[in-house]
Short mmCIF file of C-alpha atoms in Angstrom, two decimals:
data_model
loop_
_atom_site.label_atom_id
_atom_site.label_comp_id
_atom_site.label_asym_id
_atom_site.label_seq_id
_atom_site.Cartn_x
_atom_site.Cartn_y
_atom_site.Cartn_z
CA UNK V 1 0.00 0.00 0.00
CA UNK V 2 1.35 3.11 -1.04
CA UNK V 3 -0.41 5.32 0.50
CA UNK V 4 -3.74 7.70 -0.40
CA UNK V 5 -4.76 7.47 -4.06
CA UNK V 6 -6.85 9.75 -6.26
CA UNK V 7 -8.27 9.50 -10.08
CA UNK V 8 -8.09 11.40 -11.92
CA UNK V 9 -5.38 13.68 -10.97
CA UNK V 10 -6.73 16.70 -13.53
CA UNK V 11 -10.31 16.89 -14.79
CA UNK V 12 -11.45 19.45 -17.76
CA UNK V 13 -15.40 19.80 -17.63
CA UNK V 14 -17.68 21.79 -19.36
CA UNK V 15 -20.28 23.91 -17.12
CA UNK V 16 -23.52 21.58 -16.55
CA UNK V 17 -20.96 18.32 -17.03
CA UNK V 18 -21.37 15.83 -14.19
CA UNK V 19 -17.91 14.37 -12.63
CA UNK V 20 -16.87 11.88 -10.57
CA UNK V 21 -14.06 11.72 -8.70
CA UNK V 22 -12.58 8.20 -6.61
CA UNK V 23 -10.37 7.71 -3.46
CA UNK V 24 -8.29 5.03 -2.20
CA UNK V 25 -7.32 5.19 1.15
CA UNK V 26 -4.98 3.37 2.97
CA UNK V 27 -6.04 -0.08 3.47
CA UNK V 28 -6.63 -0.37 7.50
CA UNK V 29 -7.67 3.34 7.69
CA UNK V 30 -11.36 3.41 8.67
CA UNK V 31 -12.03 7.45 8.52
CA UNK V 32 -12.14 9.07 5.02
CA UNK V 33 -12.34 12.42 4.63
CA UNK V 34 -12.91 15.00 1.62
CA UNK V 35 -11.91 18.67 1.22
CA UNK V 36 -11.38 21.42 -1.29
CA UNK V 37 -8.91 23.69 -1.66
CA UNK V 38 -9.12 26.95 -3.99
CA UNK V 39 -6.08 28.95 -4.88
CA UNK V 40 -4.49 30.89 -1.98
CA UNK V 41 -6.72 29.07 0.65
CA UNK V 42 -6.06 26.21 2.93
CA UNK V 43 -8.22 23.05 2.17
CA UNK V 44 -11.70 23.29 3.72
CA UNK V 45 -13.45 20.23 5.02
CA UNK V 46 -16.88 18.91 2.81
CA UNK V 47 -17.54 15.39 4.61
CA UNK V 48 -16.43 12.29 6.29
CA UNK V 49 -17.00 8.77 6.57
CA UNK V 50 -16.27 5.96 9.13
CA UNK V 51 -16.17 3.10 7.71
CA UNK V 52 -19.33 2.66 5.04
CA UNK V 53 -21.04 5.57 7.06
CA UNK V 54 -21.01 9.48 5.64
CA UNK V 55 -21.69 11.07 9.72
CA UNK V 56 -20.75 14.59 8.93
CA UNK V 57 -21.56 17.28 5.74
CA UNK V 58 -20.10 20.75 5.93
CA UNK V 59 -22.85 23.48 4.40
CA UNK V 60 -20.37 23.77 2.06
CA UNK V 61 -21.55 20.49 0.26
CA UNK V 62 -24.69 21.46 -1.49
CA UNK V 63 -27.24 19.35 -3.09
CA UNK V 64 -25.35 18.89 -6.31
CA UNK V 65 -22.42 17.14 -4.46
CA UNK V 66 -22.80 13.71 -3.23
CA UNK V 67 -20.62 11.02 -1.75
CA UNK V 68 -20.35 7.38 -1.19
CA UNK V 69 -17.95 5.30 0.48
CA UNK V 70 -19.91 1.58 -0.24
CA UNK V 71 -18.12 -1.55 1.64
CA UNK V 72 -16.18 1.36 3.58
CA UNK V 73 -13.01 1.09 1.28
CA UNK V 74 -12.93 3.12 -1.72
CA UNK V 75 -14.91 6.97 -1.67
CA UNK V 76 -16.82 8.40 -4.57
CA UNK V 77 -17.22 12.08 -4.63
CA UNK V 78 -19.65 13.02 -7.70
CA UNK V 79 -20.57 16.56 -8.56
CA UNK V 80 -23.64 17.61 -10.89
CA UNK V 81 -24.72 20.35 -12.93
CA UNK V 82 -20.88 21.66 -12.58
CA UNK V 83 -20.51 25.58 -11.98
CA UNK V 84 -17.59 27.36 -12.03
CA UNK V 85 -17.09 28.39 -8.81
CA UNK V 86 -16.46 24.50 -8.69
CA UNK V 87 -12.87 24.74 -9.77
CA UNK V 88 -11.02 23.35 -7.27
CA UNK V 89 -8.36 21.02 -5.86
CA UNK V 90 -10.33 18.28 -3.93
CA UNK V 91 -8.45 16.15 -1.63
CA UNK V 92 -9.32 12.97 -0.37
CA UNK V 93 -7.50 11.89 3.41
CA UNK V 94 -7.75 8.66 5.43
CA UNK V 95 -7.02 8.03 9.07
CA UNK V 96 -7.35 5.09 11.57
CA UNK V 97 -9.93 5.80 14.58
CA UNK V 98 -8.77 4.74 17.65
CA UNK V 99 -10.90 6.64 19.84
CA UNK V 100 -8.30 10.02 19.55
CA UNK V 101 -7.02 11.72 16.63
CA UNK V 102 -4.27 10.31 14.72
CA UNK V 103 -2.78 11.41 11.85
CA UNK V 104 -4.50 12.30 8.71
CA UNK V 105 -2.65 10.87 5.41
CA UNK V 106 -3.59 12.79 1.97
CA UNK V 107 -3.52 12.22 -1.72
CA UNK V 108 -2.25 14.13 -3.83
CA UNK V 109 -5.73 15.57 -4.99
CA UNK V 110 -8.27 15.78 -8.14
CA UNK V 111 -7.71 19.36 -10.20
CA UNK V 112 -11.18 20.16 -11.35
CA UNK V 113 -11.55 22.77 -13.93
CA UNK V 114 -14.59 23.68 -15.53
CA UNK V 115 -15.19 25.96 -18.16
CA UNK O 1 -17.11 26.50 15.11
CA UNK O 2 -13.76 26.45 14.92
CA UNK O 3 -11.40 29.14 13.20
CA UNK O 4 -7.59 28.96 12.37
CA UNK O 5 -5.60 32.14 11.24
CA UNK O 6 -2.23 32.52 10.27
CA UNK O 7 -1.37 36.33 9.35
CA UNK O 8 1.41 35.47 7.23
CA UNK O 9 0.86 34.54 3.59
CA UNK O 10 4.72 34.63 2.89
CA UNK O 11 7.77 34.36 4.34
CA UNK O 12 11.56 34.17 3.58
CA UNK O 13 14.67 32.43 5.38
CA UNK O 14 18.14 32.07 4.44
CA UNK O 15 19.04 28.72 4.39
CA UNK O 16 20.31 27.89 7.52
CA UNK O 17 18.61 30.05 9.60
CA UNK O 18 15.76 30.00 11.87
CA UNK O 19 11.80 31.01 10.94
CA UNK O 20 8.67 31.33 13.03
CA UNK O 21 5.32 30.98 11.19
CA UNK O 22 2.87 32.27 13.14
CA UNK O 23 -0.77 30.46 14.02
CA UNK O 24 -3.74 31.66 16.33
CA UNK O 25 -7.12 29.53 16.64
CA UNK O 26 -10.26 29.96 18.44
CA UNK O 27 -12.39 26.41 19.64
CA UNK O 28 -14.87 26.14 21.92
CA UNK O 29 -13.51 22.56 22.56
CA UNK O 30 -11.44 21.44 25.92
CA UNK O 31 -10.12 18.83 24.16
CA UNK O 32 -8.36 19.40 20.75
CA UNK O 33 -5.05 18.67 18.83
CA UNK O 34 -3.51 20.95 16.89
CA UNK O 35 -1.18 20.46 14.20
CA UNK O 36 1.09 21.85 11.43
CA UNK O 37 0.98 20.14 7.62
CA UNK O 38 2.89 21.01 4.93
CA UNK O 39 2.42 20.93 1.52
CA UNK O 40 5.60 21.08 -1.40
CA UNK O 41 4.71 22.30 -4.89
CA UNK O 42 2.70 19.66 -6.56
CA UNK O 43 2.55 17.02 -3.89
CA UNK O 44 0.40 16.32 -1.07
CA UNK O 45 0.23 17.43 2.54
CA UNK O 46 2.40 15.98 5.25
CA UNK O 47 2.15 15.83 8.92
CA UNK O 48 5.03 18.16 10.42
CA UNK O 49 4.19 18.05 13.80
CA UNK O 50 0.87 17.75 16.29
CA UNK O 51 -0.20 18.82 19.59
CA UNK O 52 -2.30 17.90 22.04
CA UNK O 53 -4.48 20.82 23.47
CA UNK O 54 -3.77 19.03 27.22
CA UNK O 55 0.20 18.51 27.39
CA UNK O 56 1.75 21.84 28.58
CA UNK O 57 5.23 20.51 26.93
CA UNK O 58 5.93 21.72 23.64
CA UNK O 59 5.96 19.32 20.61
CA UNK O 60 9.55 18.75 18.92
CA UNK O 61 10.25 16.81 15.91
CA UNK O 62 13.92 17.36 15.09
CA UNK O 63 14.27 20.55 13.38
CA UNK O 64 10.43 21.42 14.07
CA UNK O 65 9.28 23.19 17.26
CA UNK O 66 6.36 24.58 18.15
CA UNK O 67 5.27 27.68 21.29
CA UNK O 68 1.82 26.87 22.43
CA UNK O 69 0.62 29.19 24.35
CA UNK O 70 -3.17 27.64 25.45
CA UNK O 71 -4.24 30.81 27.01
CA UNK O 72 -3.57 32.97 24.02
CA UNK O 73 -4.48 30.44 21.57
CA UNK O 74 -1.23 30.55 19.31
CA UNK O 75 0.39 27.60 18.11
CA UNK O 76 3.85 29.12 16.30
CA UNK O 77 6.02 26.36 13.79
CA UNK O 78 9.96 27.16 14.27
CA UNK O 79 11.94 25.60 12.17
CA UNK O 80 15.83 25.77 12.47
CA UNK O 81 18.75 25.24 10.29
CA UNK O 82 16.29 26.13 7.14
CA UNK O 83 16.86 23.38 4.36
CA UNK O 84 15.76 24.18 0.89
CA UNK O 85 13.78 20.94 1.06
CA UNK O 86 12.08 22.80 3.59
CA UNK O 87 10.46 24.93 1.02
CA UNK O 88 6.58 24.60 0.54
CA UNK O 89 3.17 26.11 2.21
CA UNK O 90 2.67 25.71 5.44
CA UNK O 91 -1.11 25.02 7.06
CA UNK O 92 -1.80 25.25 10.51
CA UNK O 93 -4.63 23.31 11.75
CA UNK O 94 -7.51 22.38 14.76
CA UNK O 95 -9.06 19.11 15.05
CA UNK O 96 -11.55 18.91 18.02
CA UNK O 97 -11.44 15.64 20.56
CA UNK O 98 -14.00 14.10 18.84
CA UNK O 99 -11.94 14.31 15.81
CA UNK O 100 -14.12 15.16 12.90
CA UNK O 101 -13.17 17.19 10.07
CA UNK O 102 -9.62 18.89 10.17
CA UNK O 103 -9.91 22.89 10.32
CA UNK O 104 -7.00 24.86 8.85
CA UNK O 105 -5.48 28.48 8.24
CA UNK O 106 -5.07 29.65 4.24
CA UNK O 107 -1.83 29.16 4.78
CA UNK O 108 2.22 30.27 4.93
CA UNK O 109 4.12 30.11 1.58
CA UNK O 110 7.66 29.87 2.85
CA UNK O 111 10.54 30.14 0.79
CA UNK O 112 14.12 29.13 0.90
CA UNK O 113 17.11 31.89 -0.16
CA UNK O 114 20.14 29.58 -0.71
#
């Protein structure tokens, strides 16, 4: 296991295109997490899973994004009806739960443009 | 909710030398961890160092140091004998006990002068 995966690395959408992005997390990890990062910000959380289970949405995730994490391994993060104040960086992380917070391993991210 | 600033989009070091990135945060959690990550050109973010909101003794990883000061809520990243490795932005960050989503600053871009 090489660590946190992410396909595609760069994605080129037309406005009203839907995308879908997929994480791999590190095998034993049971937390999954997703964020996006503009230019000049830091990354800003959108939602986590444990295990198969999505328990938290930031307000930033509207109705046009949705994710999965089936069989609690792999994380889909689809977007519809792209806009582009979607351009982004969006960066998957995994971490193992043990009750406190340990460290948070990331990929090297999905470059959404749309245009 | 949680906020993390850090009031220094830039800075600059001579190789070598010593820099302090600066960090204040503001939680309404009593238990929290806070950390530094960094993130080189074109690669993804690494853990630098953490800190748990509850141990009074500063975290050290080798050339990394931090000053937290609990009371003031600042959490500074001192890194000494700069190497230009060391080159990359810099993201300060809050996680609270119950450890959902990471919260983190916009970020230091520090360079490296050789």
């Amino acid at each position: 296991d090489t660590g946190v995966s992410q396909d595609p690395r760069h994605k080129i959408t037309k406005r009203g295109q839907n995308v879908t992005f997929r994480c791999d997390p590190i095998s034993e990890h049971n937390r999954l997490y997703w964020y996006r990062q503009t230019l000049g910000q830091g990354p800003e959380f959108l939602t986590y899973f444990q295990n198969e289970a999505q328990l938290e949405k930031s307000r930033l995730l509207s109705d046009r994004f949705s994710a999965e994490r089936p069989k609690g391994s792999f994380s889909t993060l689809e977007i519809q009806r792209t806009e582009q104040g979607d351009s982004a960086m969006y960066l998957c992380a995994s971490s193992l739960d043990s009750g406190i917070w340990t460290e948070a391993f990331f990929g090297q991210g999905t470059r959404l443009t749309v245009v | 909710a949680q906020t993390v600033t850090q009031s220094q989009p830039e800075m600059s070091v001579q190789e070598a030398e010593t820099v302090t990135l600066s960090c204040t945060y503001d939680t309404s959690e009593s238990d929290y961890y806070l950390f530094w990550y960094k993130q080189p050109p074109s690669r993804q973010m690494i853990l630098v160092i953490r800190q748990e909101a509850y141990k009074q003794q500063n975290a050290t990883e080798n050339r990394f140091s931090v000053n937290f000061q609990k009371a003031a809520k600042s959490f500074s990243l001192k890194i000494s004998d700069s190497q230009l490795g060391d080159a990359a932005m810099y993201f300060c960050g809050l996680v609270g006990g119950g450890a959902d989503g990471l919260t983190f600053g916009k970020g230091t871009h520090l360079i490296i002068q050789p």
